[in-house]
PDB file of C-alpha atoms in Angstrom:
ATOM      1  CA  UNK A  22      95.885  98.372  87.825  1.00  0.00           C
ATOM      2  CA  UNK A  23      92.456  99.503  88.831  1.00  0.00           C
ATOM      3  CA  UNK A  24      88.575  97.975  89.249  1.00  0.00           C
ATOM      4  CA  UNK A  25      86.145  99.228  86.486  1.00  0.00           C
ATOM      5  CA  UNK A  26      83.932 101.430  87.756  1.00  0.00           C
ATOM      6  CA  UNK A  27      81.317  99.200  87.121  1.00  0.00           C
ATOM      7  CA  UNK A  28      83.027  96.774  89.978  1.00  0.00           C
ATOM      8  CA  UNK A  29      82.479  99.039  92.648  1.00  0.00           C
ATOM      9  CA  UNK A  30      80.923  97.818  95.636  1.00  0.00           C
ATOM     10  CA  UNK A  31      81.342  93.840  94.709  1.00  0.00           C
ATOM     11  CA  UNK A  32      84.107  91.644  96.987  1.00  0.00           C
ATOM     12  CA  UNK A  33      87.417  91.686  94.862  1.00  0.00           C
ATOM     13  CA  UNK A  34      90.557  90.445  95.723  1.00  0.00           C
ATOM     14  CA  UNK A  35      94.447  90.235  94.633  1.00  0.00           C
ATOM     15  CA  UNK A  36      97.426  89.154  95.738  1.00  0.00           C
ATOM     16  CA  UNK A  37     100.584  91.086  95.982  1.00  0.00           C
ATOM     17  CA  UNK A  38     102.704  87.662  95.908  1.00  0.00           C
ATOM     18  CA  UNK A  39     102.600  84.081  96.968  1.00  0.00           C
ATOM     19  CA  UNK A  40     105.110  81.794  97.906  1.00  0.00           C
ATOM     20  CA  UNK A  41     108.141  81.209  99.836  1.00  0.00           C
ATOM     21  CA  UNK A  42     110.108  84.530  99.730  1.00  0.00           C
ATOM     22  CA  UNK A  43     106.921  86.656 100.723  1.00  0.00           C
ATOM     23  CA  UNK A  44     103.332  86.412 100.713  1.00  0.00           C
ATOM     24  CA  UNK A  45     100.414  89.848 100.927  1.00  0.00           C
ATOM     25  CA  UNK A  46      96.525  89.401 100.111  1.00  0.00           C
ATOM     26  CA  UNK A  47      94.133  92.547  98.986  1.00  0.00           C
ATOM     27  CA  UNK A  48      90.679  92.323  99.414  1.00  0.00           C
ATOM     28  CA  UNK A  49      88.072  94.990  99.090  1.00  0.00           C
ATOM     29  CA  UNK A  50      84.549  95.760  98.491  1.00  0.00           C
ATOM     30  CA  UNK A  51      85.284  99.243  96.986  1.00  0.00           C
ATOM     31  CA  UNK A  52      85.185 101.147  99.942  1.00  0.00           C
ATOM     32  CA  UNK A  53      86.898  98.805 102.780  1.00  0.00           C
ATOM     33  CA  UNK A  54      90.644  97.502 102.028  1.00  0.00           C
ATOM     34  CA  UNK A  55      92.329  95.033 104.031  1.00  0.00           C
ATOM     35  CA  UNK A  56      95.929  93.671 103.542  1.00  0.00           C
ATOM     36  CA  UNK A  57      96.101  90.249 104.190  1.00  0.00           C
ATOM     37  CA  UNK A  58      99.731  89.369 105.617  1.00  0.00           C
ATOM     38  CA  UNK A  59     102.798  91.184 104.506  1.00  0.00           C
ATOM     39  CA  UNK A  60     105.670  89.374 103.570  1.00  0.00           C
ATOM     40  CA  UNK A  61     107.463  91.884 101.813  1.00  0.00           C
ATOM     41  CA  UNK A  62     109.912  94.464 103.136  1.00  0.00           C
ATOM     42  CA  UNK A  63     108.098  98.088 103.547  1.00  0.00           C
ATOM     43  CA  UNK A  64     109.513  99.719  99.636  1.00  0.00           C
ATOM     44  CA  UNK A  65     108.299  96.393  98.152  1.00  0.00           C
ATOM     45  CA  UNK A  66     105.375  96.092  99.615  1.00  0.00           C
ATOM     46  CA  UNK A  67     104.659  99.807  98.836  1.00  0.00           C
ATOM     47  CA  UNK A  68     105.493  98.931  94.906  1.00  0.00           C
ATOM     48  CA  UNK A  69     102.844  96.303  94.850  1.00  0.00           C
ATOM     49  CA  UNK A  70     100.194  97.825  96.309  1.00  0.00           C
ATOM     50  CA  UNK A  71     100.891 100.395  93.546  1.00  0.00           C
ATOM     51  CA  UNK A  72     100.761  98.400  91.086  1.00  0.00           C
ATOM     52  CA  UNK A  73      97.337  97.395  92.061  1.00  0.00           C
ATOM     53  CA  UNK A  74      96.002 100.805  92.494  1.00  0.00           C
ATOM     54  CA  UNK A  75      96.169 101.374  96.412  1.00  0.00           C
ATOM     55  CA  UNK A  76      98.410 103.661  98.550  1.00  0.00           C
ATOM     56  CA  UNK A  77      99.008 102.145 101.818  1.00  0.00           C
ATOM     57  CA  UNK A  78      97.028 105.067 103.555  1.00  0.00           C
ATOM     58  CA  UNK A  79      93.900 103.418 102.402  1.00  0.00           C
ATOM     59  CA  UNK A  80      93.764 100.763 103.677  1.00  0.00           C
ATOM     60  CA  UNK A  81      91.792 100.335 106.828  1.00  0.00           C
ATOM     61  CA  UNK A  82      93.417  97.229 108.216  1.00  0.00           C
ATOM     62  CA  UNK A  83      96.398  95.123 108.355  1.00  0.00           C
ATOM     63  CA  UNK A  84      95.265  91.022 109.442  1.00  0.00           C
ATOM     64  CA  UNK A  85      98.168  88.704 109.834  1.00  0.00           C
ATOM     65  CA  UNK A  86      97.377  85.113 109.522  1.00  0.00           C
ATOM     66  CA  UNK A  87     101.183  83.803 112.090  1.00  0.00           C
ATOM     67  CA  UNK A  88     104.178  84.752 112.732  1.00  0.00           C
ATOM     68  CA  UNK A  89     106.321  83.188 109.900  1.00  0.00           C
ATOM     69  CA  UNK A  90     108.357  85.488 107.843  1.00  0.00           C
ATOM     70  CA  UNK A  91     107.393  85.373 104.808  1.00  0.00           C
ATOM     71  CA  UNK A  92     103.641  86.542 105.699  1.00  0.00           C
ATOM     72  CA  UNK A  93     104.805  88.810 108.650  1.00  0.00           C
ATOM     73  CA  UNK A  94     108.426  90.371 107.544  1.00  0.00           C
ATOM     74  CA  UNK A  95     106.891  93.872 106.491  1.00  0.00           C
ATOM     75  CA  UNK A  96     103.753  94.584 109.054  1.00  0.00           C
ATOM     76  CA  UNK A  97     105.833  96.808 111.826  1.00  0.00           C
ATOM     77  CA  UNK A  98     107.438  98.240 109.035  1.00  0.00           C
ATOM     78  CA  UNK A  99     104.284  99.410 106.793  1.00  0.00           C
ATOM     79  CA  UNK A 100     101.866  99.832 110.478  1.00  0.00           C
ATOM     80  CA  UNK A 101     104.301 102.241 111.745  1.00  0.00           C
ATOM     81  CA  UNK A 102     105.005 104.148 108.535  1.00  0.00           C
ATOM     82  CA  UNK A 103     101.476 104.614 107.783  1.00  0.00           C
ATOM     83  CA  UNK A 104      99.684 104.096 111.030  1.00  0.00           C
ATOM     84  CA  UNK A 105      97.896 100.520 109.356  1.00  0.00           C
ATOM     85  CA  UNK A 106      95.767  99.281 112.502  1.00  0.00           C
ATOM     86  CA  UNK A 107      97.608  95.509 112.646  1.00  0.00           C
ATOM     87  CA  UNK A 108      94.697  92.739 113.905  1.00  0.00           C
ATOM     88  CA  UNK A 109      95.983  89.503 115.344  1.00  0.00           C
ATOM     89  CA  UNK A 110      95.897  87.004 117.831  1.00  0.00           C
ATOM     90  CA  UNK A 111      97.742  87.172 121.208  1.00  0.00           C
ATOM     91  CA  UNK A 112      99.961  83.766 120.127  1.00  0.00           C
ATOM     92  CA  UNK A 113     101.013  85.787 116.928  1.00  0.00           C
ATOM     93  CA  UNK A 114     101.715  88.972 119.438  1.00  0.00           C
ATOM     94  CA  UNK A 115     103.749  87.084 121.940  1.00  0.00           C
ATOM     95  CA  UNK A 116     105.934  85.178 119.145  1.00  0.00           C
ATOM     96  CA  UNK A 117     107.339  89.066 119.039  1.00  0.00           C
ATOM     97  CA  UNK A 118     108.549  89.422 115.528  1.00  0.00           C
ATOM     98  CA  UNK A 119     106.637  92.856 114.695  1.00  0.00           C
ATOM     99  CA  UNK A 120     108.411  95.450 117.234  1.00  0.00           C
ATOM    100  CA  UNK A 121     105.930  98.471 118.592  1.00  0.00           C
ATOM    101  CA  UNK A 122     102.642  98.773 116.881  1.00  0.00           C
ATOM    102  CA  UNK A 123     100.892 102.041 116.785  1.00  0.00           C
ATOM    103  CA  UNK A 124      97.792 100.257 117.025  1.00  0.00           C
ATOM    104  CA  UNK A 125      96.814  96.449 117.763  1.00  0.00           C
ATOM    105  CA  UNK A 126      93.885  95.085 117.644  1.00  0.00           C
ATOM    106  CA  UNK A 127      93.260  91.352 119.103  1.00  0.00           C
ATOM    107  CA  UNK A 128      91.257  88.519 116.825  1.00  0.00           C
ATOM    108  CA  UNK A 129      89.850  85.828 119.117  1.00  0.00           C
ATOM    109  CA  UNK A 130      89.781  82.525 116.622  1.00  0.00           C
ATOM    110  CA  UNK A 131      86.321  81.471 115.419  1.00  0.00           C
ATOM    111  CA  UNK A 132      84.765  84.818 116.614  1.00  0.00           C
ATOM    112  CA  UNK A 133      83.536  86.926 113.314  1.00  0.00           C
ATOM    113  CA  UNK A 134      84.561  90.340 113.867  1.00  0.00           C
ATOM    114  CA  UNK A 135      83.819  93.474 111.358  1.00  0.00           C
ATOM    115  CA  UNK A 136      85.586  96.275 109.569  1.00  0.00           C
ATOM    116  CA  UNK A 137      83.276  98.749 108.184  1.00  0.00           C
ATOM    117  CA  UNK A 138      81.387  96.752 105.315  1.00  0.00           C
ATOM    118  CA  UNK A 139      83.235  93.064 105.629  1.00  0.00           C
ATOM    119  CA  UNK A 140      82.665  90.321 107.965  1.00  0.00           C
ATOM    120  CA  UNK A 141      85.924  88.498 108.897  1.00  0.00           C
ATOM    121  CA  UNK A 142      86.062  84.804 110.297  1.00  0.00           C
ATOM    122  CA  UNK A 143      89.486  83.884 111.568  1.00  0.00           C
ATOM    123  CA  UNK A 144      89.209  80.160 111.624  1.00  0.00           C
ATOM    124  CA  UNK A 145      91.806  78.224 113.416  1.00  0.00           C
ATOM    125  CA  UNK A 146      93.986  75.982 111.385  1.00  0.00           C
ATOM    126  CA  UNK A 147      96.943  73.487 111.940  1.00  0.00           C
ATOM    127  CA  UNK A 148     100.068  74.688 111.658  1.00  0.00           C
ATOM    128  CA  UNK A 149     103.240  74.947 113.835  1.00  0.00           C
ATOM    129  CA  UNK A 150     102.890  78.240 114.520  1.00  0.00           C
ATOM    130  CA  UNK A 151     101.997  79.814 118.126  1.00  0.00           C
ATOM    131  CA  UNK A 152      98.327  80.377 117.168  1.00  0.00           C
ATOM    132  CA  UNK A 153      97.558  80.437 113.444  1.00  0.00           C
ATOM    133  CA  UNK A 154      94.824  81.807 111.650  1.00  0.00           C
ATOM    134  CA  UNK A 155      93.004  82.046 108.335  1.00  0.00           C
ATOM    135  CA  UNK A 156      90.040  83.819 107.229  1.00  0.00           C
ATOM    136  CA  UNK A 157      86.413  83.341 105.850  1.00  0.00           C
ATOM    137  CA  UNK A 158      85.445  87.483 104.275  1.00  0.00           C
ATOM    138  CA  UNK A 159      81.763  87.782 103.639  1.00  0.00           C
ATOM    139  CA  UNK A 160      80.408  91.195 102.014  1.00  0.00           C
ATOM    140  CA  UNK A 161      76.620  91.193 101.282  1.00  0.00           C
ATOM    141  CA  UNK A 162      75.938  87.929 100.015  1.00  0.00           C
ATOM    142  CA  UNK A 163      79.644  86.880  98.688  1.00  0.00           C
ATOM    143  CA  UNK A 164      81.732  85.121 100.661  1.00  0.00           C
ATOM    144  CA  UNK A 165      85.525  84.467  99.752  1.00  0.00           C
ATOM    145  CA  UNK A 166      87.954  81.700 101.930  1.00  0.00           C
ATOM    146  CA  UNK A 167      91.857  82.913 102.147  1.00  0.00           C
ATOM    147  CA  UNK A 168      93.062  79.236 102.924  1.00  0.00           C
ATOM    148  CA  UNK A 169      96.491  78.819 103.148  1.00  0.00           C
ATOM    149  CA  UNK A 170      99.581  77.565 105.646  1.00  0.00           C
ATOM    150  CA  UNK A 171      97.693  74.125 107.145  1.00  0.00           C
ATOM    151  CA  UNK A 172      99.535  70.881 107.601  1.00  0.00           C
ATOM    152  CA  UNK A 173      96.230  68.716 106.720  1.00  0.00           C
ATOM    153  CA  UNK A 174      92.673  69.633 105.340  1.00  0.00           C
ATOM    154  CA  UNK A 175      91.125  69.037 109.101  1.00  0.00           C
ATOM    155  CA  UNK A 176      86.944  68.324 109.558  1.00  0.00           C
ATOM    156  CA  UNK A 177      87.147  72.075 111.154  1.00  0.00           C
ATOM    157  CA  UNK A 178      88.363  73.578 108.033  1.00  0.00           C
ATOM    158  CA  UNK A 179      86.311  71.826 105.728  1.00  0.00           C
ATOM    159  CA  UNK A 180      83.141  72.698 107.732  1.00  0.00           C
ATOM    160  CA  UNK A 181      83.829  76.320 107.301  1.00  0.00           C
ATOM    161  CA  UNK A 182      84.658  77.046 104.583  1.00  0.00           C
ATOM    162  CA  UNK A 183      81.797  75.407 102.962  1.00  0.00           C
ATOM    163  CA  UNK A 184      79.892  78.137 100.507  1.00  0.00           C
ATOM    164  CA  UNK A 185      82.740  80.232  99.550  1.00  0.00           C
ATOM    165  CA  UNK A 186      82.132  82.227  95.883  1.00  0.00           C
ATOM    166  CA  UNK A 187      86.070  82.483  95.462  1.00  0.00           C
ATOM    167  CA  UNK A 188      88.689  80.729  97.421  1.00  0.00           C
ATOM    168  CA  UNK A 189      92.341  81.193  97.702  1.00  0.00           C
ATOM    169  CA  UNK A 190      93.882  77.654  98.159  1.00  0.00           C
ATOM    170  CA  UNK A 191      97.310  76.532  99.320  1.00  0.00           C
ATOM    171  CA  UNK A 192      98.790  73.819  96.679  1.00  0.00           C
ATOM    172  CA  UNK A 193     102.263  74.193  98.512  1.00  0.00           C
ATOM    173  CA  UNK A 194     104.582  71.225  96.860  1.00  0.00           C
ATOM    174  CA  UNK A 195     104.468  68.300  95.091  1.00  0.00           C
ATOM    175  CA  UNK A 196     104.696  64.958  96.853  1.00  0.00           C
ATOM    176  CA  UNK A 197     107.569  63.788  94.485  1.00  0.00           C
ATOM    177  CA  UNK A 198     109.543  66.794  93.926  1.00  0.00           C
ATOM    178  CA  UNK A 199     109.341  67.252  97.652  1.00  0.00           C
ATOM    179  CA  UNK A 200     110.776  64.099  98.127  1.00  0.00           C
ATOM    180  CA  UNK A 201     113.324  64.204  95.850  1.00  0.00           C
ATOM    181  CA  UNK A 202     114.388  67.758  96.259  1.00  0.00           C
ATOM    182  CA  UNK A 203     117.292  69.754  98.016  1.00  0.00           C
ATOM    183  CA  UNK A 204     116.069  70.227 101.527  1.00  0.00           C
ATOM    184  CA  UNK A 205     117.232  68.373 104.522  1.00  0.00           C
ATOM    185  CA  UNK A 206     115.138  65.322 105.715  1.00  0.00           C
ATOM    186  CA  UNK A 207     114.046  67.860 108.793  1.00  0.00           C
ATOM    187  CA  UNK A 208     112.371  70.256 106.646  1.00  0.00           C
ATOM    188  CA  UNK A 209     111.380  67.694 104.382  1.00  0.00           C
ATOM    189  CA  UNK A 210     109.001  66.111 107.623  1.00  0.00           C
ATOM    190  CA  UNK A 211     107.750  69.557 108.801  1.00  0.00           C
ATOM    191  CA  UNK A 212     106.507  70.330 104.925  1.00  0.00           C
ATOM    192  CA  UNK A 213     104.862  67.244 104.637  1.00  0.00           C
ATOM    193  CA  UNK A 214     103.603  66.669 108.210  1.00  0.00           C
ATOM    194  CA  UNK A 215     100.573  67.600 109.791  1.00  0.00           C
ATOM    195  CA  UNK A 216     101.745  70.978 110.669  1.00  0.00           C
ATOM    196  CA  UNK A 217     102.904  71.709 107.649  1.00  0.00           C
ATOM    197  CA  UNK A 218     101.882  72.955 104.059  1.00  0.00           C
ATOM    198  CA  UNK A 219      99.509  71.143 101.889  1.00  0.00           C
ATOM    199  CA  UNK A 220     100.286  68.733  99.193  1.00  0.00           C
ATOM    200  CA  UNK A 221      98.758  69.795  95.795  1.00  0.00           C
ATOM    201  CA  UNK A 222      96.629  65.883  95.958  1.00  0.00           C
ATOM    202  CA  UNK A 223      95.468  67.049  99.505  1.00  0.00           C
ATOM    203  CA  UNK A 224      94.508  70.824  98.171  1.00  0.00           C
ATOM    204  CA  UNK A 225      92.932  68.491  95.604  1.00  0.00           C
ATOM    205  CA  UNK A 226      90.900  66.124  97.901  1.00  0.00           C
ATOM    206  CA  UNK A 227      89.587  69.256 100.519  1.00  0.00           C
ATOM    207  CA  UNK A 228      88.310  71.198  97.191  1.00  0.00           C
ATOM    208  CA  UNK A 229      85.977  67.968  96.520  1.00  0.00           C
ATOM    209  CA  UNK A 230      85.316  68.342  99.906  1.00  0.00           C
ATOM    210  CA  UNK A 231      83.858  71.717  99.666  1.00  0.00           C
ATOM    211  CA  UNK A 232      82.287  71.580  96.435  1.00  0.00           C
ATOM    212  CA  UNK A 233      82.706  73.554  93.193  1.00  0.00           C
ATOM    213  CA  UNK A 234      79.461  75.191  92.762  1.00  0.00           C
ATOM    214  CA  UNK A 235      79.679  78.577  93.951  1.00  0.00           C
ATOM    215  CA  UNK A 236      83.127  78.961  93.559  1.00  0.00           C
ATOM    216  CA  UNK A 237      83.876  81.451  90.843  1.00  0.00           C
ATOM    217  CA  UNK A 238      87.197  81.604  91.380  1.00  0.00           C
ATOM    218  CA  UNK A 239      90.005  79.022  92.292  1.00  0.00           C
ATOM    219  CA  UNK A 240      93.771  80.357  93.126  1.00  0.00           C
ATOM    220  CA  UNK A 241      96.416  78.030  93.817  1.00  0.00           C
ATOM    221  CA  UNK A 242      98.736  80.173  96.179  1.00  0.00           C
ATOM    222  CA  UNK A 243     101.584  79.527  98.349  1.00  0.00           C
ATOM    223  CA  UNK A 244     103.604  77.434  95.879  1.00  0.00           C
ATOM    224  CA  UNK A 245     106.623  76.381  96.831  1.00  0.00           C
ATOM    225  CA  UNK A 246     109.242  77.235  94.840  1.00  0.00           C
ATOM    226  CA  UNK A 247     111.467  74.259  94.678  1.00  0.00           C
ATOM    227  CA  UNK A 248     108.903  71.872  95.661  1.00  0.00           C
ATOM    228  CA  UNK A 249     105.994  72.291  93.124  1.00  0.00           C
ATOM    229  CA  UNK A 250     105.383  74.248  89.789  1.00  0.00           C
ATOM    230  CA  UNK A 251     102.513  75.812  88.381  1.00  0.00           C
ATOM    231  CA  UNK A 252     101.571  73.307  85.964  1.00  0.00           C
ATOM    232  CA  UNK A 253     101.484  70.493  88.622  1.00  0.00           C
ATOM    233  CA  UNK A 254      99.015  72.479  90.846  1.00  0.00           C
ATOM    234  CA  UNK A 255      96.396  72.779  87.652  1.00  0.00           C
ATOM    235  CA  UNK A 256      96.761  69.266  86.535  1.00  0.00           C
ATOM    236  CA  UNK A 257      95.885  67.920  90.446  1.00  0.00           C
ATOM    237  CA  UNK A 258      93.198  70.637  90.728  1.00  0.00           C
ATOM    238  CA  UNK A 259      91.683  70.377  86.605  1.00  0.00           C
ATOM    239  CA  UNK A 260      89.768  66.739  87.037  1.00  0.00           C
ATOM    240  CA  UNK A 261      87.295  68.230  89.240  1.00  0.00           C
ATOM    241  CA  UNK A 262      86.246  71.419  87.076  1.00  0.00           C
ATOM    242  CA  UNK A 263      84.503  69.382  84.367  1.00  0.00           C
ATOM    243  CA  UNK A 264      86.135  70.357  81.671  1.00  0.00           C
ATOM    244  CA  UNK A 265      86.243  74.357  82.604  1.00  0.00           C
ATOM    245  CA  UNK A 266      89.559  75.973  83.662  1.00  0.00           C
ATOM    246  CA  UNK A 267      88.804  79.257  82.868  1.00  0.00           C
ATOM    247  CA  UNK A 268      87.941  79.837  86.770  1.00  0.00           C
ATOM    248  CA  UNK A 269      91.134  77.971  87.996  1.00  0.00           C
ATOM    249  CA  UNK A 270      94.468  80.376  88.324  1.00  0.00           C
ATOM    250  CA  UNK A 271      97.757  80.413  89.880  1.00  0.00           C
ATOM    251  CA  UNK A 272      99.172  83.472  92.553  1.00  0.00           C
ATOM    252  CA  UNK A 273     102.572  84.164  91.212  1.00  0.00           C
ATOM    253  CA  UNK A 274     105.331  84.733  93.642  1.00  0.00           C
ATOM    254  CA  UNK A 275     106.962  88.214  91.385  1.00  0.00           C
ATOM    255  CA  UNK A 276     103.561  88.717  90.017  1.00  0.00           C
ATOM    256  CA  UNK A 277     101.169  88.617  92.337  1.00  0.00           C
ATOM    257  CA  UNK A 278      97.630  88.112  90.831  1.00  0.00           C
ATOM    258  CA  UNK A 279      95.244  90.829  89.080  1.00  0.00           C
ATOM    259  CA  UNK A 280      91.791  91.607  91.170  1.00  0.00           C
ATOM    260  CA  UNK A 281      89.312  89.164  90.924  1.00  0.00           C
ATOM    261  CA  UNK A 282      85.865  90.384  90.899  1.00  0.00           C
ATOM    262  CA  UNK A 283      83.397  88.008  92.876  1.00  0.00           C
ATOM    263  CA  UNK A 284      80.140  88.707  90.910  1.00  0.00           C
TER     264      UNK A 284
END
């Protein structure tokens, strides 16, 4: 589904799908589109960026956040198909989970680097991966935060991404359900630890954190999908939006999310 004409040249975003099983983020300013991680095999991937109105041989970059599957599975596939420039960091390179890339482009954590019209901000994060990233996007005066995959809100990440006008926002699992649910006692530590995923109360508490005054948008991504459900996510997010949910929504692992407009 396309932008309205009368969109063009504003920051947008979509996602392709969030969660466990695969994970892809658009964002664009109308003439600049970057993919976000792909988690999806190369025909999947292809279908989705369809069905948001792209062909893969627009898009002028490929970022990857880590190594992890489900954000990395399809980028050798979809660079080499469609000769994507891929940009990450050398600990993302070296885990060596992409094969050949027909062109690679380094990021260098907390230094801003730009693709035609957008600013990018990779912005260190913990998580046990080799050297993890996420990213601050700034187009003219909008700015929108892609915040996902962190074991703990740290005073790094809350610093910046302070005056975001959208933000993506990992509400991974629920405490209890984690708890009480089918994984091993292993997994069950590395979700909840440090340098893991964050809990929906902790998505909750860095949100209050940054403050709700810009931010036009609010999408709870990366649920998990044993561990938390949709419903949870809103109810530990709704207290702090006075009363106003309209600007609160949920990235869907089969259905992706619509494009935003940041106005």
């Amino acid at each position: 589904m396309g932008v309205p004409l009368e969109e063009a040249g504003r920051l947008r975003f979509a996602s392709l799908g969030s969660g466990s099983k695969g994970n892809a983020t658009l964002v664009s300013d109308g003439e600049t589109h970057l993919l976000i991680d792909c988690g999806f095999g190369l025909k999947e991937v292809e279908r989705r960026l369809g069905r948001l109105g792209l062909h893969p041989r627009q898009l002028d970059a490929l970022l990857v956040t880590h190594e992890h599957g489900d954000h990395l599975r399809g980028v050798g596939p979809l660079a080499r198909k469609h000769d994507v420039p891929v940009y990450m960091t050398p600990g993302t390179w070296m885990a060596g989970r992409t094969g050949e890339l027909p062109r690679r482009v380094w990021i260098t954590p907390q230094s801003p680097l730009y693709i035609k019209g957008i600013e990018i901000d990779p912005v260190t994060v913990p998580h046990d991966a080799r050297e993890p990233v996420q990213f601050r996007l700034t187009a003219g005066d909008r700015r929108l935060g892609l915040l996902t995959d962190l074991g703990y809100p740290s005073h790094h990440v809350v610093e910046a991404f302070q005056g975001c006008d959208a933000l993506v926002l990992e509400c991974n699992h629920d405490v209890h359900l984690l708890e009480t649910g089918p994984y091993p006692p292993s997994l069950k530590r590395r979700v909840a630890g440090r340098w893991g995923h964050l809990a929906n109360e902790q998505a909750a508490w860095l949100l209050q954190r940054l403050g709700l005054e810009r931010l036009q948008h609010i999408v709870c991504s990366h649920l998990s999908e044993h561990n938390n459900r949709p419903e949870l996510a809103r109810q530990a997010l709704d207290p702090l939006l006075d009363g106003d949910a309209s600007r609160l929504t949920v990235a869907a692992q089969e259905a992706g999310l619509d494009w935003r407009v940041i106005r």
